[in-house]
mmCIF file with all atom_site columns, C-alpha atoms in Angstrom:
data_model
loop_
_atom_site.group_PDB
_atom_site.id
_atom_site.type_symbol
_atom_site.label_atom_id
_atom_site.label_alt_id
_atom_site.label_comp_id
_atom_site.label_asym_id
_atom_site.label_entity_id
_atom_site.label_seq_id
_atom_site.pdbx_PDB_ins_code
_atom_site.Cartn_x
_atom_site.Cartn_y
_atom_site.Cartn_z
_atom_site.occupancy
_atom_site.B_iso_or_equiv
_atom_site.pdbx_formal_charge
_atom_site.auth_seq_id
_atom_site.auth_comp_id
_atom_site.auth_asym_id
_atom_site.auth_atom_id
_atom_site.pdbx_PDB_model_num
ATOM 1   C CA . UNK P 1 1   ? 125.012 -171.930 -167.236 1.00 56.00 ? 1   UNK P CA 1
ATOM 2   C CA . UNK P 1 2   ? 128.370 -173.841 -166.558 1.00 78.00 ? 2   UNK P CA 1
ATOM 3   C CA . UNK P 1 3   ? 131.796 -172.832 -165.877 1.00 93.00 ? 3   UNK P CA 1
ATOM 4   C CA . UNK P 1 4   ? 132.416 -173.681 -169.544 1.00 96.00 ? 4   UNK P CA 1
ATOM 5   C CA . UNK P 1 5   ? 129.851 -171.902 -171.096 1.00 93.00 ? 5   UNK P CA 1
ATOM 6   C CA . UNK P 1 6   ? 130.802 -168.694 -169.208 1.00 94.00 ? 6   UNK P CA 1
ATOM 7   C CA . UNK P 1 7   ? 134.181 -169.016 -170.120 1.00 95.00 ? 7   UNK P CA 1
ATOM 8   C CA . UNK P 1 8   ? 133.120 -169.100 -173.782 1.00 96.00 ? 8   UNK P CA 1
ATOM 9   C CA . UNK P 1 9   ? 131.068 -166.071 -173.110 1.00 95.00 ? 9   UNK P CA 1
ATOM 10  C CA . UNK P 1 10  ? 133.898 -164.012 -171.511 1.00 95.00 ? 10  UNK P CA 1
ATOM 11  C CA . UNK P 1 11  ? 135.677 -164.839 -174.978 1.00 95.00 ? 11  UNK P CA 1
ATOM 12  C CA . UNK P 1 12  ? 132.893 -163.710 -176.590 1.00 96.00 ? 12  UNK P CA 1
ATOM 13  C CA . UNK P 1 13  ? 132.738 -167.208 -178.647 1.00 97.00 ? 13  UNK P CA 1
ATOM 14  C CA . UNK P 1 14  ? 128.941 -168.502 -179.496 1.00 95.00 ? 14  UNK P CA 1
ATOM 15  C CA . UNK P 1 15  ? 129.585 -171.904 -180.515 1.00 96.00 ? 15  UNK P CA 1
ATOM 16  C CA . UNK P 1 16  ? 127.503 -172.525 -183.428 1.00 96.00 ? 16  UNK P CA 1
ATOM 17  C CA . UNK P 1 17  ? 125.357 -175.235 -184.882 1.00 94.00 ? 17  UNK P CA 1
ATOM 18  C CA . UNK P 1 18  ? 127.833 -178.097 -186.204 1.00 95.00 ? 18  UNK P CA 1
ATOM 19  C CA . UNK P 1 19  ? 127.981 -178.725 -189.575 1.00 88.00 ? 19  UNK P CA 1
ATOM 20  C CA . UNK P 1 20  ? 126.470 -181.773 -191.124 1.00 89.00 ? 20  UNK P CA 1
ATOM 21  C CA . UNK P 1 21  ? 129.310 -184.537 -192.222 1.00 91.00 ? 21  UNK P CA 1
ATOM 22  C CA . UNK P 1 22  ? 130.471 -183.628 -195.763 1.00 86.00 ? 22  UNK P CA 1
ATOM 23  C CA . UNK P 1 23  ? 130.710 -187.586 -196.626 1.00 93.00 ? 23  UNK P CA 1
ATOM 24  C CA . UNK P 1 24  ? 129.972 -190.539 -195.153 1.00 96.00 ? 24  UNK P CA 1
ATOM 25  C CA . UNK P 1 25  ? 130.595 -190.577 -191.248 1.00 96.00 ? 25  UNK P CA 1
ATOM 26  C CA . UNK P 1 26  ? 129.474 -189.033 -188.521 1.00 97.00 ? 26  UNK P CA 1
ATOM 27  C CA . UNK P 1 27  ? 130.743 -185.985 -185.947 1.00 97.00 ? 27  UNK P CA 1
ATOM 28  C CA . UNK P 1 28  ? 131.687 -187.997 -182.892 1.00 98.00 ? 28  UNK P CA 1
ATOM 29  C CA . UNK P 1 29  ? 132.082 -191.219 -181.284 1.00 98.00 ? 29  UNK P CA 1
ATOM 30  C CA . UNK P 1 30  ? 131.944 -192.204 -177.313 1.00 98.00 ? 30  UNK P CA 1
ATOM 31  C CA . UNK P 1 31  ? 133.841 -195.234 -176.721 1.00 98.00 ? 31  UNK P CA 1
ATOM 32  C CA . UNK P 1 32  ? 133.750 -195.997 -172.668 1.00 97.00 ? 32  UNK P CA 1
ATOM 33  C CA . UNK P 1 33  ? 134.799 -192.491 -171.415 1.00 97.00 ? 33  UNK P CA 1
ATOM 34  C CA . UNK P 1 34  ? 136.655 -191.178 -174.329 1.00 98.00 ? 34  UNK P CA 1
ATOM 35  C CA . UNK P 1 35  ? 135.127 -189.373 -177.374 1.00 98.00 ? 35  UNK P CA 1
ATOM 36  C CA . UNK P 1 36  ? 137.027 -189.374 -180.937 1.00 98.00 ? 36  UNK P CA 1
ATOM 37  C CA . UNK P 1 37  ? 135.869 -186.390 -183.138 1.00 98.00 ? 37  UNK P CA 1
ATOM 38  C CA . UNK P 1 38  ? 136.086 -186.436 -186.779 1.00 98.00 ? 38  UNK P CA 1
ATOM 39  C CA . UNK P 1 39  ? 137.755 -183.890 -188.683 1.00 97.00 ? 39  UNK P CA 1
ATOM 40  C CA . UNK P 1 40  ? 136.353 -180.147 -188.939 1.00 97.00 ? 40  UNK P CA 1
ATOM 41  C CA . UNK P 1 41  ? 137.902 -177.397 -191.068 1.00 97.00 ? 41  UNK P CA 1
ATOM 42  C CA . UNK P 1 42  ? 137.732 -173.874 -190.394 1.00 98.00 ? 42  UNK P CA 1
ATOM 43  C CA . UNK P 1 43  ? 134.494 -172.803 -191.777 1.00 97.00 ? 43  UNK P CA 1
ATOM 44  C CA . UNK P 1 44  ? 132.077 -170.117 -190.628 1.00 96.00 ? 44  UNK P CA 1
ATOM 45  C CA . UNK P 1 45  ? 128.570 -169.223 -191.302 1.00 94.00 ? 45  UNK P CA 1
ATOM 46  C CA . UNK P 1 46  ? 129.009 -172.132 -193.527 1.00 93.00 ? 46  UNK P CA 1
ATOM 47  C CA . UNK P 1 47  ? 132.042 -171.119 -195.828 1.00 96.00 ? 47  UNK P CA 1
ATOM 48  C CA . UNK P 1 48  ? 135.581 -171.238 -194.827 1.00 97.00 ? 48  UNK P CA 1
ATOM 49  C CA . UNK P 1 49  ? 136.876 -168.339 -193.642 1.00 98.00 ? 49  UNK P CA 1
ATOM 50  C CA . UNK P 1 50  ? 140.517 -169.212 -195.703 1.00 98.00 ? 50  UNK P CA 1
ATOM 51  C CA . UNK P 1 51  ? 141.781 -171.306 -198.584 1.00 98.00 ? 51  UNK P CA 1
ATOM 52  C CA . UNK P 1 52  ? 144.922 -172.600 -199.272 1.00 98.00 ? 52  UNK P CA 1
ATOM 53  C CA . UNK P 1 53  ? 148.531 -173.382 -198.111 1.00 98.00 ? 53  UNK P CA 1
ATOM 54  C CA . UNK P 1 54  ? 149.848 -171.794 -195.478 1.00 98.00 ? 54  UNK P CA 1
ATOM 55  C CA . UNK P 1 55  ? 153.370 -170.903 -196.552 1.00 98.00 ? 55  UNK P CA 1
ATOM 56  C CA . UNK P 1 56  ? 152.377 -169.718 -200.160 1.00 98.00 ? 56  UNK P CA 1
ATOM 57  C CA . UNK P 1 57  ? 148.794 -168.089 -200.188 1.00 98.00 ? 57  UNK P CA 1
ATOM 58  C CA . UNK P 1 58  ? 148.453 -167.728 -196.179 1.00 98.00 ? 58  UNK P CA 1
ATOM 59  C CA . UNK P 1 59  ? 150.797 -166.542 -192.844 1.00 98.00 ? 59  UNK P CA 1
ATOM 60  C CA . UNK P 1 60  ? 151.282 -168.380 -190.096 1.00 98.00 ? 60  UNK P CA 1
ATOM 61  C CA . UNK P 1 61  ? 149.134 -165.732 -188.082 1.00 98.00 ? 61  UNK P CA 1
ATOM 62  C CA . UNK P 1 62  ? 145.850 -166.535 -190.703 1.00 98.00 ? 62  UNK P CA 1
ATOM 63  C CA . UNK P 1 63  ? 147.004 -170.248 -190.069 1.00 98.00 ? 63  UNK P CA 1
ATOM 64  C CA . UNK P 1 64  ? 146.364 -169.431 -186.387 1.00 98.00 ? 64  UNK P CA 1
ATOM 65  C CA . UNK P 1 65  ? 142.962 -167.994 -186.927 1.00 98.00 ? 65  UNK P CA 1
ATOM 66  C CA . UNK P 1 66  ? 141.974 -171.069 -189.339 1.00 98.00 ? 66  UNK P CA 1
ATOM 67  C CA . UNK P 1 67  ? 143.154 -173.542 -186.541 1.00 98.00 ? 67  UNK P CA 1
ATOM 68  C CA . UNK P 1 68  ? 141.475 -171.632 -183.585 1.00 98.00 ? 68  UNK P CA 1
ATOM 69  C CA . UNK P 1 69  ? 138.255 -171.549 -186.099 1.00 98.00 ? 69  UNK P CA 1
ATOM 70  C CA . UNK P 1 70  ? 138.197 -175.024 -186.530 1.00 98.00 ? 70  UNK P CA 1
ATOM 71  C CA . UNK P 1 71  ? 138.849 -175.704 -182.470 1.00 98.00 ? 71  UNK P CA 1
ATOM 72  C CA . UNK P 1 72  ? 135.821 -173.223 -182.363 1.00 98.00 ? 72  UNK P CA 1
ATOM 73  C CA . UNK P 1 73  ? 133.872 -175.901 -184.673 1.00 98.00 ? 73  UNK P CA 1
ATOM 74  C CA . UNK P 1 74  ? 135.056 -179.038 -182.757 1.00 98.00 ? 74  UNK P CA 1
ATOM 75  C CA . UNK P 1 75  ? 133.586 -177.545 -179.295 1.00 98.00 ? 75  UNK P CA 1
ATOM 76  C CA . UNK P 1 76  ? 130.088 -177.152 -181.202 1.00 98.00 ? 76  UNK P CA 1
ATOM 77  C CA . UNK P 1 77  ? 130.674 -180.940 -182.010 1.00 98.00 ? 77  UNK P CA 1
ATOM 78  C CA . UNK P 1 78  ? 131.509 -181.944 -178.727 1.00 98.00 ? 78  UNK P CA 1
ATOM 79  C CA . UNK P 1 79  ? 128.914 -179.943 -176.555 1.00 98.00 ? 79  UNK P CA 1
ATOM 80  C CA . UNK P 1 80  ? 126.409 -181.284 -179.610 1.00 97.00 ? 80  UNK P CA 1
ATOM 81  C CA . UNK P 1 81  ? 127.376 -184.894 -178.466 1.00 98.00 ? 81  UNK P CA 1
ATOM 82  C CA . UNK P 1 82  ? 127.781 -184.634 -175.006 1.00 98.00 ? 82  UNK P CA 1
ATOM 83  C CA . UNK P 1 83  ? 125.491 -181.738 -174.367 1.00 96.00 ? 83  UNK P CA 1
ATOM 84  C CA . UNK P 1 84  ? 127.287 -180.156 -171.894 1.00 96.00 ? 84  UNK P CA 1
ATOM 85  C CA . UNK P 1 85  ? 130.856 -179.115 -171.569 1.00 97.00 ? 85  UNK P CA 1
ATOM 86  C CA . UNK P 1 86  ? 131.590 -179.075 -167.795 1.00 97.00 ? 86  UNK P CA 1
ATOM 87  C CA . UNK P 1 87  ? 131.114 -182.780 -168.060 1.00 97.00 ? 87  UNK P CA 1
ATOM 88  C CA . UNK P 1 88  ? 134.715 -182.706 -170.006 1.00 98.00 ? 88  UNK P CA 1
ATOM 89  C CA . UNK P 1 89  ? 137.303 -183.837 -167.657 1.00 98.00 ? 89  UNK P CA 1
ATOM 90  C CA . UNK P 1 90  ? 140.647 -183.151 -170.114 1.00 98.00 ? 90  UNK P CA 1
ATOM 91  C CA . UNK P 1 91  ? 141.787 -182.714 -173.339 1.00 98.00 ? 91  UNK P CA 1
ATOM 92  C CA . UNK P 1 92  ? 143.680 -185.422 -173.925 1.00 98.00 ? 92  UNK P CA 1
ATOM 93  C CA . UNK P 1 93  ? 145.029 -185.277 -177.950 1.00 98.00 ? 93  UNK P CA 1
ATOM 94  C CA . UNK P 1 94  ? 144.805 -183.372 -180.975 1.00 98.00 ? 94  UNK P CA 1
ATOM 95  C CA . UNK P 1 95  ? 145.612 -184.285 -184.404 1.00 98.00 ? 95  UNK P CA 1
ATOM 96  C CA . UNK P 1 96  ? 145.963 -181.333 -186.457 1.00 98.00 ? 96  UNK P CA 1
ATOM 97  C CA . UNK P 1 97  ? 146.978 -181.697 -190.127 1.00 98.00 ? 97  UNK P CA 1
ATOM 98  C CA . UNK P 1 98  ? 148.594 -177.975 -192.336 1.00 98.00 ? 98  UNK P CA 1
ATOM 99  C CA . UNK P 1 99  ? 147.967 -177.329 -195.955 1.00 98.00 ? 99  UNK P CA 1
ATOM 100 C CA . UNK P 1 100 ? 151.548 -176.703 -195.776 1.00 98.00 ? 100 UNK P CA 1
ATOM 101 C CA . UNK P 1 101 ? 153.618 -175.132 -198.840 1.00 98.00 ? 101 UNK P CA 1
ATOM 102 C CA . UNK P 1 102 ? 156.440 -177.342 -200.176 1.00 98.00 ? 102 UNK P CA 1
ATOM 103 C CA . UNK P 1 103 ? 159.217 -176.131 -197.740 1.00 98.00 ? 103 UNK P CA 1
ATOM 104 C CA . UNK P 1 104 ? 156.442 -174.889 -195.005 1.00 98.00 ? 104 UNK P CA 1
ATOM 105 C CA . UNK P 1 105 ? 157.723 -176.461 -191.712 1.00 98.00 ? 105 UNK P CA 1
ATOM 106 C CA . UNK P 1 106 ? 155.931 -174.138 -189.327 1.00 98.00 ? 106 UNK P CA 1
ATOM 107 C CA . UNK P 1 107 ? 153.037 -176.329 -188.424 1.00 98.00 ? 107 UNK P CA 1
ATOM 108 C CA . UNK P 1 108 ? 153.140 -176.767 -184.595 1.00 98.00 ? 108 UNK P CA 1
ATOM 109 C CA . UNK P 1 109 ? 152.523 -173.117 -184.572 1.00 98.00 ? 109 UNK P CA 1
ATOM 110 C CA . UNK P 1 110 ? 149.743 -172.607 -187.126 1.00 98.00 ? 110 UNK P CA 1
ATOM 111 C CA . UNK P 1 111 ? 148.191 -175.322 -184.528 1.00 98.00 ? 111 UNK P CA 1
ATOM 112 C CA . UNK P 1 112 ? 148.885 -173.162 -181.932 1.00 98.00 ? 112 UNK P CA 1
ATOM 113 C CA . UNK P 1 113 ? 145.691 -171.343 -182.846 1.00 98.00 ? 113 UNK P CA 1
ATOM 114 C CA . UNK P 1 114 ? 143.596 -174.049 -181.616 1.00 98.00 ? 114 UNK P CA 1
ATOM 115 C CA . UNK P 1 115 ? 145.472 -175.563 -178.393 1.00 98.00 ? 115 UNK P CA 1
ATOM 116 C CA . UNK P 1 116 ? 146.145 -171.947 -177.163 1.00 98.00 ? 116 UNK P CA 1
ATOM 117 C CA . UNK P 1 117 ? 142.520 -171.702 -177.174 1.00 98.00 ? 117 UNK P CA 1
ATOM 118 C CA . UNK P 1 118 ? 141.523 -174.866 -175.390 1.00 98.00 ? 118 UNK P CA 1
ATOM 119 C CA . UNK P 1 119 ? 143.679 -173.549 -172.503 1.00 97.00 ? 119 UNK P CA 1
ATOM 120 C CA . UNK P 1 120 ? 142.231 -170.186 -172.285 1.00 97.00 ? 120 UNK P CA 1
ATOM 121 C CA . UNK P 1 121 ? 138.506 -172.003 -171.783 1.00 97.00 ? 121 UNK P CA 1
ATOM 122 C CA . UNK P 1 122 ? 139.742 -175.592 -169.997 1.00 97.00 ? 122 UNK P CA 1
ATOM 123 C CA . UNK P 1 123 ? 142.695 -174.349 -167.948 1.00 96.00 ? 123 UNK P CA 1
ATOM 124 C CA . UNK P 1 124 ? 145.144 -176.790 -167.283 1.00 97.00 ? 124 UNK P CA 1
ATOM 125 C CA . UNK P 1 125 ? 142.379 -178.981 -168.259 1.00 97.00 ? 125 UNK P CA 1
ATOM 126 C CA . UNK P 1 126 ? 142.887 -177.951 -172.038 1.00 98.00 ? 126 UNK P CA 1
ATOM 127 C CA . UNK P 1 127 ? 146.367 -179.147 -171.702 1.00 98.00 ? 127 UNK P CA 1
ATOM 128 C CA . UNK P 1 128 ? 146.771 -181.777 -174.416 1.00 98.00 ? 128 UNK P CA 1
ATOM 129 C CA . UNK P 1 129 ? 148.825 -184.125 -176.353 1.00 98.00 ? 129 UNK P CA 1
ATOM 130 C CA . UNK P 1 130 ? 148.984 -182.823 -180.036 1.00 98.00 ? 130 UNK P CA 1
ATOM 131 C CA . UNK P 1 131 ? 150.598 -184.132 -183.515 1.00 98.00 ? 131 UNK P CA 1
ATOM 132 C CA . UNK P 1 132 ? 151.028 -181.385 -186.110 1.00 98.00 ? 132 UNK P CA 1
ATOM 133 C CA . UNK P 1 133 ? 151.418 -182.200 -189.944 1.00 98.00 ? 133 UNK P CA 1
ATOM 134 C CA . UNK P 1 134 ? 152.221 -180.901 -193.109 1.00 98.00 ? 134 UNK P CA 1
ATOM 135 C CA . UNK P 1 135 ? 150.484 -182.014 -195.743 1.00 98.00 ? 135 UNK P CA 1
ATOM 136 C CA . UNK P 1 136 ? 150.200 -181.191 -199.566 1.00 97.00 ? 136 UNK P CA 1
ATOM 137 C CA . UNK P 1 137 ? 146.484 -181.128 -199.649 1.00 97.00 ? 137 UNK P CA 1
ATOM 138 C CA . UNK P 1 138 ? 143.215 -180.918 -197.616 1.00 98.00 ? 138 UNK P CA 1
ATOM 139 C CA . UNK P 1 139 ? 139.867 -181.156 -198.333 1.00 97.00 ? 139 UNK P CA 1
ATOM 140 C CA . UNK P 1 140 ? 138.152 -178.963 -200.254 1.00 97.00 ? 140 UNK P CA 1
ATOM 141 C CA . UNK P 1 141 ? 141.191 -176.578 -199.962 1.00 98.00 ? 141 UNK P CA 1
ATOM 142 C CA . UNK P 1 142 ? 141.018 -175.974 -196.236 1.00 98.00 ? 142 UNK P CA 1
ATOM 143 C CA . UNK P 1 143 ? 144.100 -174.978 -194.633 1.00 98.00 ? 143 UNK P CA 1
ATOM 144 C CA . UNK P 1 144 ? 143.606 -176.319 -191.239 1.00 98.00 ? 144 UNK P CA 1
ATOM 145 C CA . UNK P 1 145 ? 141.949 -179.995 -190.487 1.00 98.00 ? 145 UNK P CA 1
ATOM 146 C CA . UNK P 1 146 ? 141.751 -181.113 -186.303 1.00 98.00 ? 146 UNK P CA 1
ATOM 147 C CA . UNK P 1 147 ? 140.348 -184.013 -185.029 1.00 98.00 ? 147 UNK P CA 1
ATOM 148 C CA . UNK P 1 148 ? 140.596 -184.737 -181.163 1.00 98.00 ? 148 UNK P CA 1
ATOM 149 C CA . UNK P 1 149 ? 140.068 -186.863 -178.321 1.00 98.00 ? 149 UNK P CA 1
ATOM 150 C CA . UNK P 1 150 ? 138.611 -185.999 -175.423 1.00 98.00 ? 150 UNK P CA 1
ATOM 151 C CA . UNK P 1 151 ? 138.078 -187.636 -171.945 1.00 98.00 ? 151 UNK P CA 1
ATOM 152 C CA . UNK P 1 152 ? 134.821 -187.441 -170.156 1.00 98.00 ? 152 UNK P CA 1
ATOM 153 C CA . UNK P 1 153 ? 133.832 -186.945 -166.440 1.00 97.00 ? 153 UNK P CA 1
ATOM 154 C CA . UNK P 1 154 ? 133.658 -190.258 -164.888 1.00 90.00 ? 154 UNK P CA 1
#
């Protein structure tokens, strides 16, 4: 077992099986050393654990947990694709998008969920670039959508 996976076990995270695309495109995408995820939401066990706009029918703390969910779901991605997670050299961006309420402006820290967790298991590693957006709606009434890009081990 890698330093990774240990990590994930002293969280007590099990990454679990990624979910198949909802449309048409696929989960990841190596281009020289860098790979591009698509999208995840915040589901688990296959349904998502909330719905809605955060700022109207959720906190910023159940924001959080949505976001940290989803960064949860993007590892399970990643490891899928690369098959092993020590062979992650950095974090390098994150593109998180809020199902924000009209006047919600809090969405750096609803994102906080998921790039507080990327430091806890890659250390300085896990350190990242990051845009965080409102925006009106999601898909299929998610509140949290990240995609990310990560650099590989040369």
């Amino acid at each position: 077992m890698g330093n990774i996976e240990d990590r994930l076990k002293s969280l007590n995270i099990d990454l679990p099986e990624p979910a198949a695309p909802a449309a048409i495109y696929i989960p990841a995408v190596t281009v020289n050393n860098l790979v591009y995820t698509s999208g995840n939401d915040c589901r688990k066990d296959g349904k998502l654990i909330y719905m809605g706009k955060v700022g109207s029918d959720l906190s910023v703390e159940q924001g959080q947990q949505a976001a940290r969910q989803t960064m949860i779901n993007l590892l399970a991605v990643l490891k899928n694709h690369i098959g092993d997670l020590d062979r992650v050299e950095r974090i390098v961006k994150l593109l998180g998008f809020v199902n924000s309420a009209p006047g919600f402006v809090e969405q750096p820290y609803v994102i906080n969920g998921a790039s507080s967790l990327l430091e806890e298991i890659f250390g300085d590693a896990g350190k990242h670039a990051r845009s965080a957006i409102g925006a009106p709606e999601l898909p299929f009434n998610t509140p949290v959508e990240i995609e990310m890009i990560v650099q590989l081990k040369s």
